């Protein structure tokens, strides 16, 4: 079982190439799958990476450019053909429903499940989704149209019970929840066993931040400070900075600057412009500023 | 320069597999490209097969199932990014505009070219398009929703002038068009040179018929009689005939029966159900009825 893992389905940009596919990722947290953007071809990549369609419950769309959401109609149809019954929630900017409703009406009559929409205010950093193990927050980005990134933050985990100690002190099962909450244990003889003797600290909660597409935008730094992994778009090399500014994209060096300022543990760059046959120079440019940088590529799985 | 060639971009059916892509083809007639259906992933296949986006002027959609048209939004966007200015005409059943208009409005503001729609009556066999070198006719098919195939018929070609003879008789240039139309030549001395001495017969006009998706439907035979190449769907093997009937698809044997009845020169089968890891048995089944059968596969180019 995957613990907390990022799967790169596609990391190219808008123009099709034979080297990269349009943007799409799947965050896998203990076998629950959260999709992040859904470019054309995502569903074939899901098959190729042997991810389970049935485990996708939520899709988080960053913005309404085709290379980030033209895989949705196919994905939604396929989930129907596979006999899905549980709701699918599509989170995304205003317009996401206007994009998909007509397609659902025309192509998905008798879909055995419901598609629900959660319209995101891309201007705000706020909680957009929460389940038992995860909170997802929006990250306002700066692009040619409303666009946000997403922060996937694992919830605080429970402390570990030290079984040998609770056995030794004969802690009754009905007390275990209280011990997990931090209470001490008082033996029938009145001896106080401090909580620290019965437990080990919880595993740290991990965070993954997804930031694509965006101009260089240091205002996001407070939202992604210290995350375990940051995906930041690096559409251009520094030599094409004017083009990056014009199109509201970032250079590889700028992505690394953001990672450095935010003190993240690790940076993954992607969303490469079709003009670069070789992305190695983008890596070198970023790594010069932030050494813990990797290049995204299709089929990559990265544990947090 | 390709003379008359079929390019298979995808030949799978609705459920995604790692073996096949959704249905999409390009008919190449002397470097003018006519697209036939446009499943998800078509634009990457166009790149992979090194076909030129700029040479696509018309797309012919058979029916409004996602695996035959979910590649259109991406293709239309890409053509815009590549700076296209000439119209793109999308031919397809009623609803094709209702599918694409909202997407054009949301995603393609400022598209530098126009997308026009030609709504096809899928119940009729009629001329739907004509240009200098080609006529395209609809072929009514029998599927779960309105659906038609397309017949690509090269126009009658000109006879060949036998240069040695026209030189010998000193036929003036201004007479050449008349000679091509079949007239005899009368020399200044009054001698009648029969046309047959001055010309060789025109090359035969070739025809390609595309029939997907359809139940076994012998009513199409008169429309495709004697074509040089027939693509006919063969979603199922004969052992799954009940499933074929239920879903209005054909078996490989049925596809071959149609080819045999129509006396076509060559049959290509495709639109394989995701259930068949190996398509070789489909080929054997069809070839037993119609030996000149081939299996479609992605990346295939077949000259007529």
Coordinates of C-alpha atoms in Angstrom, one line a residue:
Chain A
X1 CA 0.0 0.0 0.0
X2 CA 1.3 3.4 -1.0
X3 CA 1.7 5.6 2.0
X4 CA 1.9 9.1 0.5
X5 CA 3.0 9.3 -3.0
X6 CA 2.9 11.5 -6.0
X7 CA 2.2 10.0 -9.5
X8 CA 3.1 12.1 -12.5
X9 CA 0.7 11.2 -15.4
X10 CA 1.8 14.1 -17.6
X11 CA 4.1 17.1 -17.2
X12 CA 4.1 18.8 -20.5
X13 CA 2.5 22.1 -21.4
X14 CA -0.2 23.0 -24.0
X15 CA 1.4 22.1 -27.3
X16 CA 1.5 18.3 -27.9
X17 CA 4.9 16.7 -28.3
X18 CA 5.9 13.0 -28.4
X19 CA 8.0 13.6 -25.2
X20 CA 5.4 14.7 -22.7
X21 CA 1.7 14.6 -22.1
X22 CA -0.6 17.4 -20.8
X23 CA -0.6 18.0 -17.1
X24 CA -2.1 15.5 -14.8
X25 CA -1.1 14.0 -11.4
X26 CA -2.4 11.6 -8.8
X27 CA -1.7 12.0 -5.1
X28 CA -2.0 8.6 -3.5
X29 CA -2.5 8.7 0.3
X30 CA -2.8 5.2 1.6
X31 CA -4.6 4.0 -1.5
X32 CA -7.1 6.9 -1.7
X33 CA -6.4 8.7 -5.0
X34 CA -6.7 12.4 -5.4
X35 CA -6.4 13.7 -9.0
X36 CA -4.7 17.0 -9.7
X37 CA -5.5 18.4 -13.1
X38 CA -6.6 16.1 -15.8
X39 CA -5.1 16.8 -19.2
X40 CA -5.9 14.8 -22.4
X41 CA -4.6 11.3 -22.1
X42 CA -4.8 11.0 -18.3
X43 CA -7.0 7.9 -18.4
X44 CA -4.5 5.9 -20.5
X45 CA -1.8 7.0 -18.1
X46 CA -3.8 5.7 -15.1
X47 CA -3.9 2.3 -16.8
X48 CA -0.3 2.5 -17.7
X49 CA 0.7 3.3 -14.1
X50 CA -1.7 0.6 -12.8
X51 CA -3.6 3.0 -10.6
X52 CA -7.2 2.1 -9.7
X53 CA -9.9 4.2 -11.3
X54 CA -12.3 3.1 -8.5
X55 CA -10.1 4.8 -5.9
X56 CA -10.4 8.3 -7.4
X57 CA -13.0 10.3 -5.5
X58 CA -11.8 13.8 -6.1
X59 CA -10.3 15.8 -8.9
X60 CA -8.7 19.2 -8.3
X61 CA -8.5 21.4 -11.3
X62 CA -6.2 24.4 -11.2
X63 CA -7.6 26.4 -14.1
X64 CA -9.6 26.2 -17.3
X65 CA -6.9 25.7 -19.9
X66 CA -7.4 22.7 -22.0
X67 CA -4.0 21.1 -21.2
X68 CA -5.2 20.9 -17.6
X69 CA -8.8 19.6 -18.0
X70 CA -9.5 18.1 -21.5
X71 CA -9.0 14.6 -20.0
X72 CA -12.1 15.0 -17.8
X73 CA -14.8 14.1 -20.3
X74 CA -13.0 10.8 -21.1
X75 CA -12.3 10.0 -17.4
X76 CA -15.9 10.7 -16.4
X77 CA -17.2 8.4 -19.1
X78 CA -14.8 5.7 -18.3
X79 CA -15.7 5.7 -14.6
X80 CA -19.3 5.3 -15.7
X81 CA -18.5 2.3 -17.9
X82 CA -16.6 0.7 -15.1
X83 CA -19.8 0.8 -13.0
X84 CA -18.9 3.4 -10.5
X85 CA -21.7 4.3 -8.1
X86 CA -20.1 6.7 -5.6
X87 CA -20.0 10.5 -6.3
X88 CA -17.1 12.1 -8.1
X89 CA -16.3 15.6 -6.9
X90 CA -14.6 18.0 -9.3
X91 CA -13.1 21.0 -7.6
X92 CA -12.2 23.8 -9.8
X93 CA -12.5 27.5 -10.7
X94 CA -15.7 29.1 -11.7
X95 CA -16.8 27.7 -15.1
X96 CA -15.8 24.1 -14.4
X97 CA -19.5 23.2 -14.3
X98 CA -20.3 25.2 -17.5
X99 CA -17.5 23.1 -19.1
X100 CA -18.7 19.7 -18.0
X101 CA -22.5 20.0 -17.7
X102 CA -23.2 20.1 -21.4
X103 CA -20.9 17.1 -21.9
X104 CA -22.6 15.2 -19.2
X105 CA -25.9 15.9 -20.8
X106 CA -24.9 14.9 -24.3
X107 CA -22.5 12.0 -23.6
X108 CA -23.3 10.6 -20.1
X109 CA -27.0 9.9 -20.1
X110 CA -27.6 7.2 -17.5
X111 CA -24.3 7.6 -15.8
X112 CA -24.5 5.3 -12.7
X113 CA -22.9 7.9 -10.4
X114 CA -23.1 11.6 -9.7
X115 CA -20.6 14.2 -10.7
X116 CA -20.6 17.1 -8.1
X117 CA -18.8 20.4 -8.5
X118 CA -17.1 22.4 -5.9
X119 CA -16.3 25.8 -7.3
X120 CA -13.1 27.2 -5.8
X121 CA -12.4 30.9 -5.2
X122 CA -8.9 31.0 -6.8
X123 CA -8.1 34.3 -5.1
X124 CA -8.1 32.9 -1.6
X125 CA -6.0 30.5 0.4
X126 CA -8.6 28.4 2.2
X127 CA -9.7 24.9 3.0
X128 CA -11.5 23.4 0.0
X129 CA -11.8 19.8 1.1
X130 CA -11.3 17.6 4.1
X131 CA -11.7 13.9 4.8
X132 CA -10.5 11.6 7.6
X133 CA -6.8 11.8 6.7
X134 CA -6.3 14.9 4.6
X135 CA -7.0 18.6 4.2
X136 CA -6.7 20.3 0.9
X137 CA -6.2 24.1 0.6
X138 CA -6.3 26.4 -2.4
X139 CA -3.2 28.4 -3.2
X140 CA -3.9 31.6 -5.2
X141 CA -1.6 31.7 -8.3
X142 CA -1.0 34.4 -10.9
X143 CA -1.9 33.3 -14.4
X144 CA -3.7 34.7 -17.5
X145 CA -7.0 33.6 -16.0
X146 CA -8.2 32.5 -12.6
X147 CA -5.9 29.8 -11.4
X148 CA -5.0 28.1 -8.1
X149 CA -2.6 25.5 -6.8
X150 CA -3.5 23.0 -4.1
X151 CA -1.8 22.1 -0.8
X152 CA -2.4 18.5 0.3
X153 CA -1.8 18.4 4.1
X154 CA -2.0 15.1 5.9
X155 CA -3.9 15.4 9.2
X156 CA -2.2 15.2 12.5
X157 CA -1.7 11.5 13.2
X158 CA -2.3 9.6 16.4
X159 CA 0.6 8.8 18.8
X160 CA 1.8 5.3 18.8
X161 CA 0.8 3.1 21.7
X162 CA 3.8 1.2 23.1
X163 CA 2.1 -2.2 23.4
X164 CA 4.7 -3.6 25.7
X165 CA 4.1 -0.9 28.3
X166 CA 0.3 -0.9 28.1
X167 CA 0.5 -4.7 28.5
X168 CA 2.8 -4.3 31.5
X169 CA 0.6 -1.9 33.3
X170 CA -2.5 -3.8 32.2
X171 CA -4.2 -0.7 30.7
X172 CA -7.8 -1.7 29.8
X173 CA -8.9 -1.4 26.2
X174 CA -11.5 1.2 27.1
X175 CA -8.8 3.5 28.2
X176 CA -6.8 3.4 25.0
X177 CA -8.5 6.3 23.2
X178 CA -7.8 8.5 26.3
X179 CA -4.1 7.4 26.3
X180 CA -4.0 8.3 22.5
X181 CA -5.4 11.7 23.3
X182 CA -2.5 12.3 25.8
X183 CA -3.9 11.3 29.2
X184 CA -1.8 9.6 31.8
X185 CA -2.9 6.2 33.2
X186 CA -3.7 5.7 36.9
X187 CA -3.3 2.1 38.0
X188 CA -5.9 0.5 40.3
X189 CA -3.3 1.0 43.0
X190 CA -3.3 4.8 42.4
X191 CA 0.1 4.9 40.6
X192 CA 0.2 7.6 37.9
X193 CA 1.9 6.3 34.7
X194 CA 2.9 9.4 32.6
X195 CA 1.6 9.3 29.1
X196 CA 5.1 9.6 27.6
X197 CA 5.9 6.2 29.1
X198 CA 3.0 4.6 27.2
X199 CA 3.3 6.2 23.9
X200 CA 5.7 7.2 21.2
X201 CA 5.2 10.5 19.3
X202 CA 3.0 10.5 16.2
X203 CA 4.7 10.3 12.8
X204 CA 5.0 13.8 11.3
X205 CA 2.2 14.9 9.0
X206 CA 3.4 15.5 5.5
X207 CA 2.5 18.2 3.0
X208 CA 2.6 18.3 -0.8
X209 CA 2.1 21.6 -2.7
X210 CA 1.1 21.8 -6.4
X211 CA 1.7 25.1 -8.1
X212 CA 0.9 25.2 -11.9
X213 CA 0.5 27.4 -13.9
X214 CA 1.8 30.6 -12.5
X215 CA 4.0 33.6 -13.1
X216 CA 6.8 34.1 -10.5
X217 CA 4.7 34.9 -7.4
X218 CA 6.5 35.1 -4.1
X219 CA 3.1 35.8 -2.3
X220 CA 2.6 32.0 -2.3
X221 CA 5.6 31.4 -0.1
X222 CA 3.8 31.6 3.3
X223 CA 1.3 29.0 2.1
X224 CA 3.9 26.4 1.1
X225 CA 6.5 27.1 3.8
X226 CA 8.5 24.0 4.7
X227 CA 6.4 21.5 2.7
X228 CA 7.9 18.1 2.1
X229 CA 7.5 18.4 -1.6
X230 CA 6.7 21.2 -4.0
X231 CA 5.7 20.8 -7.6
X232 CA 6.2 24.1 -9.3
X233 CA 5.8 24.8 -13.0
X234 CA 9.0 25.7 -14.9
X235 CA 7.7 26.2 -18.4
X236 CA 10.7 28.2 -19.6
X237 CA 14.5 28.5 -19.2
X238 CA 15.8 31.8 -17.9
X239 CA 16.9 32.8 -21.4
X240 CA 13.2 32.9 -22.3
X241 CA 12.2 35.1 -19.3
X242 CA 10.5 37.7 -21.5
X243 CA 8.3 35.0 -22.9
X244 CA 7.6 33.7 -19.4
X245 CA 6.5 37.1 -18.2
X246 CA 4.3 37.6 -21.3
X247 CA 2.5 34.3 -20.8
X248 CA 2.4 34.4 -17.0
X249 CA 4.6 31.4 -16.6
X250 CA 7.8 30.8 -14.5
X251 CA 11.3 30.0 -15.5
X252 CA 13.2 27.0 -13.9
X253 CA 15.3 29.5 -11.9
X254 CA 12.2 31.2 -10.6
X255 CA 10.6 27.9 -9.5
X256 CA 13.8 27.2 -7.6
X257 CA 13.7 30.7 -6.0
X258 CA 10.3 30.0 -4.7
X259 CA 11.4 26.6 -3.3
X260 CA 14.4 28.3 -1.6
X261 CA 12.4 31.1 -0.1
X262 CA 9.7 28.7 1.2
X263 CA 12.4 26.3 2.6
X264 CA 10.7 23.3 1.1
X265 CA 12.4 19.9 1.4
X266 CA 12.2 18.9 -2.2
X267 CA 11.2 20.5 -5.6
X268 CA 9.8 18.9 -8.7
X269 CA 9.7 21.0 -11.8
X270 CA 7.5 20.4 -14.9
X271 CA 5.1 21.9 -17.4
X272 CA 7.9 22.2 -19.9
X273 CA 7.4 24.3 -23.0
X274 CA 7.3 22.2 -26.2
X275 CA 10.4 24.2 -27.4
X276 CA 12.8 22.3 -25.2
X277 CA 13.7 18.9 -26.6
X278 CA 16.1 18.4 -23.7
X279 CA 15.0 19.5 -20.2
X280 CA 18.3 18.9 -18.5
X281 CA 19.3 22.6 -18.8
X282 CA 16.1 23.4 -16.9
X283 CA 17.2 21.1 -14.1
X284 CA 20.7 22.6 -14.0
X285 CA 19.3 26.1 -13.8
X286 CA 17.0 25.2 -10.9
X287 CA 19.5 23.1 -9.1
X288 CA 22.0 26.0 -9.1
X289 CA 19.5 27.8 -6.8
X290 CA 17.9 24.9 -5.1
X291 CA 19.9 21.7 -5.2
X292 CA 17.1 19.4 -4.1
X293 CA 15.3 19.7 -7.5
X294 CA 14.2 16.9 -9.8
X295 CA 12.6 16.9 -13.2
X296 CA 9.1 15.5 -13.5
X297 CA 8.6 12.9 -16.1
X298 CA 5.7 10.7 -17.2
X299 CA 5.3 7.6 -15.1
X300 CA 7.3 8.9 -12.2
X301 CA 6.2 7.9 -8.6
X302 CA 7.7 9.9 -5.8
X303 CA 7.2 9.1 -2.1
X304 CA 7.0 11.9 0.4
Chain B
X1 CA 4.0 13.1 -51.2
X2 CA 1.4 10.6 -50.1
X3 CA -0.9 9.7 -52.9
X4 CA -3.9 8.2 -51.1
X5 CA -3.2 6.8 -47.7
X6 CA -5.0 5.9 -44.6
X7 CA -3.3 6.7 -41.2
X8 CA -4.5 4.9 -38.1
X9 CA -4.1 7.1 -35.1
X10 CA -6.2 4.9 -32.8
X11 CA -8.2 1.8 -33.2
X12 CA -9.4 0.8 -29.7
X13 CA -12.9 1.1 -28.3
X14 CA -14.3 3.0 -25.4
X15 CA -12.4 1.6 -22.4
X16 CA -8.8 2.8 -22.1
X17 CA -6.1 0.2 -22.4
X18 CA -2.3 0.4 -22.8
X19 CA -2.6 -1.4 -26.1
X20 CA -4.8 0.8 -28.1
X21 CA -6.0 4.4 -28.3
X22 CA -9.5 5.7 -29.0
X23 CA -10.7 5.8 -32.6
X24 CA -9.1 8.3 -34.9
X25 CA -7.8 8.2 -38.5
X26 CA -6.4 10.5 -41.1
X27 CA -7.0 10.1 -44.8
X28 CA -4.2 11.6 -46.7
X29 CA -5.0 12.4 -50.3
X30 CA -2.0 14.1 -52.0
X31 CA -1.1 15.8 -48.7
X32 CA -4.5 17.1 -47.9
X33 CA -5.5 15.6 -44.6
X34 CA -9.1 14.5 -43.8
X35 CA -9.6 13.5 -40.2
X36 CA -12.1 10.7 -39.4
X37 CA -13.2 10.6 -35.8
X38 CA -11.0 12.2 -33.2
X39 CA -10.7 10.2 -30.0
X40 CA -8.7 11.4 -27.0
X41 CA -5.0 11.4 -27.7
X42 CA -5.4 12.0 -31.4
X43 CA -3.2 15.1 -31.4
X44 CA -0.3 13.4 -29.8
X45 CA -0.6 10.6 -32.5
X46 CA -0.6 13.3 -35.2
X47 CA 2.8 14.4 -33.9
X48 CA 4.0 10.9 -33.5
X49 CA 3.1 10.0 -37.1
X50 CA 4.6 13.3 -38.3
X51 CA 1.5 14.4 -40.0
X52 CA 1.0 18.2 -40.4
X53 CA -1.7 19.9 -38.3
X54 CA -1.9 22.7 -40.9
X55 CA -3.0 20.3 -43.6
X56 CA -6.2 19.2 -41.8
X57 CA -9.1 21.1 -43.1
X58 CA -12.0 18.8 -42.3
X59 CA -13.0 16.4 -39.6
X60 CA -15.7 13.8 -40.1
X61 CA -17.2 12.6 -36.9
X62 CA -19.2 9.3 -37.0
X63 CA -21.2 9.7 -33.8
X64 CA -21.3 11.4 -30.4
X65 CA -19.6 8.7 -28.3
X66 CA -16.6 10.0 -26.3
X67 CA -14.2 7.6 -27.8
X68 CA -14.8 9.1 -31.2
X69 CA -14.7 12.8 -30.4
X70 CA -13.1 13.7 -27.1
X71 CA -9.9 14.5 -28.9
X72 CA -11.6 17.5 -30.7
X73 CA -11.3 20.1 -27.9
X74 CA -7.6 19.5 -27.7
X75 CA -7.1 19.5 -31.4
X76 CA -9.1 22.7 -31.9
X77 CA -7.0 24.4 -29.2
X78 CA -3.8 23.2 -30.6
X79 CA -4.6 24.4 -34.2
X80 CA -5.2 27.8 -32.7
X81 CA -1.9 27.9 -30.8
X82 CA -0.2 26.9 -34.1
X83 CA -1.6 30.1 -35.6
X84 CA -4.1 28.6 -38.0
X85 CA -6.2 31.1 -39.9
X86 CA -8.2 29.0 -42.4
X87 CA -11.6 27.5 -41.4
X88 CA -11.8 24.1 -39.9
X89 CA -15.0 22.3 -40.8
X90 CA -16.4 19.6 -38.4
X91 CA -18.9 17.3 -40.0
X92 CA -20.9 15.2 -37.7
X93 CA -24.4 14.2 -36.4
X94 CA -26.8 16.6 -34.8
X95 CA -25.4 17.7 -31.5
X96 CA -21.8 18.1 -32.7
X97 CA -22.2 21.9 -32.3
X98 CA -23.9 21.6 -28.9
X99 CA -20.9 19.6 -27.8
X100 CA -18.2 22.0 -29.1
X101 CA -19.8 25.5 -28.9
X102 CA -19.6 25.8 -25.1
X103 CA -16.0 24.5 -25.2
X104 CA -15.1 27.1 -27.9
X105 CA -16.7 29.8 -25.8
X106 CA -15.0 28.8 -22.5
X107 CA -11.6 27.8 -23.8
X108 CA -11.0 29.3 -27.2
X109 CA -11.5 33.0 -26.9
X110 CA -9.6 34.7 -29.6
X111 CA -9.1 31.6 -31.7
X112 CA -7.4 32.9 -34.9
X113 CA -9.6 30.8 -37.2
X114 CA -13.2 29.8 -37.4
X115 CA -14.7 26.4 -36.6
X116 CA -17.7 25.6 -38.8
X117 CA -20.1 22.8 -38.4
X118 CA -21.8 20.7 -41.0
X119 CA -24.6 18.7 -39.4
X120 CA -25.0 15.3 -41.2
X121 CA -28.2 13.4 -41.5
X122 CA -26.9 10.0 -40.4
X123 CA -30.0 8.2 -41.9
X124 CA -29.1 9.1 -45.4
X125 CA -26.5 8.1 -47.9
X126 CA -25.6 11.5 -49.5
X127 CA -22.8 13.7 -50.6
X128 CA -21.7 15.7 -47.5
X129 CA -18.5 17.3 -48.8
X130 CA -16.7 17.9 -52.1
X131 CA -13.5 19.6 -53.1
X132 CA -11.3 19.5 -56.2
X133 CA -10.1 16.0 -55.8
X134 CA -12.6 14.2 -53.5
X135 CA -16.2 13.5 -52.7
X136 CA -17.3 12.4 -49.2
X137 CA -20.6 10.5 -48.8
X138 CA -22.3 9.5 -45.5
X139 CA -23.1 5.9 -44.9
X140 CA -26.0 5.2 -42.6
X141 CA -24.9 2.8 -39.8
X142 CA -26.9 1.1 -37.1
X143 CA -25.7 1.9 -33.6
X144 CA -27.2 2.8 -30.2
X145 CA -27.4 6.5 -31.3
X146 CA -27.3 8.3 -34.7
X147 CA -24.2 7.2 -36.4
X148 CA -22.8 7.2 -39.9
X149 CA -19.7 6.0 -41.7
X150 CA -18.0 7.9 -44.5
X151 CA -17.1 7.0 -48.1
X152 CA -14.1 8.9 -49.5
X153 CA -14.2 8.8 -53.2
X154 CA -11.5 10.2 -55.3
X155 CA -12.9 12.2 -58.3
X156 CA -12.6 11.0 -61.8
X157 CA -9.1 11.9 -63.0
X158 CA -7.9 13.3 -66.2
X159 CA -6.6 11.1 -69.0
X160 CA -2.9 11.2 -69.5
X161 CA -1.6 13.1 -72.5
X162 CA 0.9 11.0 -74.4
X163 CA 3.5 13.8 -74.9
X164 CA 5.4 12.0 -77.7
X165 CA 2.2 11.9 -79.8
X166 CA 1.0 15.5 -79.2
X167 CA 4.6 16.6 -80.1
X168 CA 4.6 14.5 -83.2
X169 CA 1.2 16.0 -84.4
X170 CA 2.2 19.4 -83.1
X171 CA -1.0 19.8 -81.1
X172 CA -1.2 23.4 -79.9
X173 CA -1.2 24.1 -76.2
X174 CA -4.7 25.7 -76.4
X175 CA -6.1 22.4 -77.6
X176 CA -4.8 20.3 -74.7
X177 CA -7.9 20.8 -72.5
X178 CA -10.2 19.6 -75.3
X179 CA -7.9 16.6 -75.9
X180 CA -8.1 15.8 -72.2
X181 CA -11.9 16.0 -72.4
X182 CA -11.8 13.3 -75.1
X183 CA -11.9 15.3 -78.4
X184 CA -10.1 14.1 -81.4
X185 CA -7.4 16.4 -83.0
X186 CA -7.8 17.7 -86.6
X187 CA -4.4 18.6 -88.1
X188 CA -4.2 21.8 -90.3
X189 CA -4.1 19.4 -93.2
X190 CA -7.5 18.0 -92.1
X191 CA -6.3 14.7 -90.9
X192 CA -8.3 13.4 -87.9
X193 CA -6.2 12.0 -85.1
X194 CA -8.4 9.9 -82.8
X195 CA -8.2 10.8 -79.2
X196 CA -7.2 7.3 -78.2
X197 CA -3.9 7.8 -80.0
X198 CA -3.1 11.0 -78.1
X199 CA -4.0 9.9 -74.6
X200 CA -3.7 7.0 -72.1
X201 CA -6.7 6.2 -69.9
X202 CA -7.0 8.0 -66.5
X203 CA -5.8 6.3 -63.4
X204 CA -8.7 4.6 -61.7
X205 CA -10.4 6.6 -59.0
X206 CA -10.0 5.0 -55.6
X207 CA -12.5 4.8 -52.7
X208 CA -12.1 4.2 -49.0
X209 CA -15.1 3.4 -46.8
X210 CA -15.0 3.9 -43.0
X211 CA -17.7 2.0 -41.0
X212 CA -17.5 2.4 -37.3
X213 CA -19.5 1.8 -35.0
X214 CA -22.2 -0.4 -36.3
X215 CA -24.2 -3.6 -35.7
X216 CA -24.1 -6.1 -38.6
X217 CA -26.0 -4.1 -41.2
X218 CA -26.0 -5.5 -44.8
X219 CA -28.0 -2.5 -45.9
X220 CA -24.7 -0.7 -46.3
X221 CA -23.4 -3.1 -48.9
X222 CA -24.6 -1.1 -52.0
X223 CA -22.8 2.0 -50.7
X224 CA -19.5 0.4 -50.3
X225 CA -19.6 -2.1 -53.2
X226 CA -16.1 -2.7 -54.7
X227 CA -14.2 -0.1 -52.7
X228 CA -10.5 -0.3 -52.6
X229 CA -10.4 -0.4 -48.9
X230 CA -13.0 -0.9 -46.2
X231 CA -12.4 -0.2 -42.5
X232 CA -15.1 -2.0 -40.6
X233 CA -15.4 -2.2 -36.8
X234 CA -14.9 -5.6 -35.3
X235 CA -15.4 -4.9 -31.6
X236 CA -16.1 -8.5 -30.7
X237 CA -15.2 -12.1 -31.5
X238 CA -17.9 -14.4 -32.7
X239 CA -18.0 -16.1 -29.3
X240 CA -19.3 -12.8 -27.9
X241 CA -22.0 -12.3 -30.5
X242 CA -24.7 -11.8 -27.8
X243 CA -22.7 -8.9 -26.4
X244 CA -22.2 -7.5 -29.9
X245 CA -25.9 -7.6 -30.6
X246 CA -26.7 -6.0 -27.3
X247 CA -24.3 -3.1 -27.8
X248 CA -24.9 -2.7 -31.6
X249 CA -21.4 -3.7 -32.5
X250 CA -20.1 -6.2 -35.0
X251 CA -18.0 -9.3 -34.7
X252 CA -14.9 -9.9 -36.8
X253 CA -16.7 -12.5 -38.8
X254 CA -19.6 -10.1 -39.5
X255 CA -17.2 -7.4 -40.6
X256 CA -15.7 -10.0 -43.0
X257 CA -19.2 -11.0 -44.2
X258 CA -19.9 -7.4 -45.1
X259 CA -16.5 -7.1 -47.0
X260 CA -17.2 -10.3 -48.9
X261 CA -20.8 -9.3 -49.8
X262 CA -19.6 -5.9 -51.0
X263 CA -16.7 -7.4 -52.9
X264 CA -14.2 -4.9 -51.5
X265 CA -10.5 -5.2 -52.4
X266 CA -9.2 -5.1 -48.9
X267 CA -10.6 -5.1 -45.3
X268 CA -9.1 -3.4 -42.2
X269 CA -10.7 -4.3 -38.9
X270 CA -10.4 -2.4 -35.6
X271 CA -12.3 -0.9 -32.6
X272 CA -11.3 -3.9 -30.6
X273 CA -13.0 -4.4 -27.2
X274 CA -10.7 -3.9 -24.3
X275 CA -11.4 -7.5 -23.3
X276 CA -9.1 -8.9 -26.0
X277 CA -5.4 -8.8 -25.0
X278 CA -4.6 -10.5 -28.2
X279 CA -6.4 -9.5 -31.4
X280 CA -4.9 -12.3 -33.6
X281 CA -8.0 -14.5 -33.1
X282 CA -10.2 -11.7 -34.5
X283 CA -8.0 -11.6 -37.6
X284 CA -8.2 -15.4 -38.0
X285 CA -12.0 -15.3 -37.7
X286 CA -12.3 -12.5 -40.3
X287 CA -9.7 -14.0 -42.7
X288 CA -11.6 -17.3 -42.8
X289 CA -14.5 -15.4 -44.5
X290 CA -12.5 -12.7 -46.3
X291 CA -8.8 -13.5 -46.7
X292 CA -7.7 -9.9 -47.6
X293 CA -8.2 -8.8 -44.0
X294 CA -5.6 -6.9 -41.9
X295 CA -5.7 -5.8 -38.2
X296 CA -5.5 -2.1 -37.7
X297 CA -2.9 -0.9 -35.2
X298 CA -1.8 2.5 -34.0
X299 CA 0.8 4.1 -36.3
X300 CA -0.2 2.1 -39.4
X301 CA -0.1 3.8 -42.8
X302 CA -1.8 1.9 -45.6
X303 CA -1.7 3.0 -49.2
X304 CA -4.8 2.5 -51.4

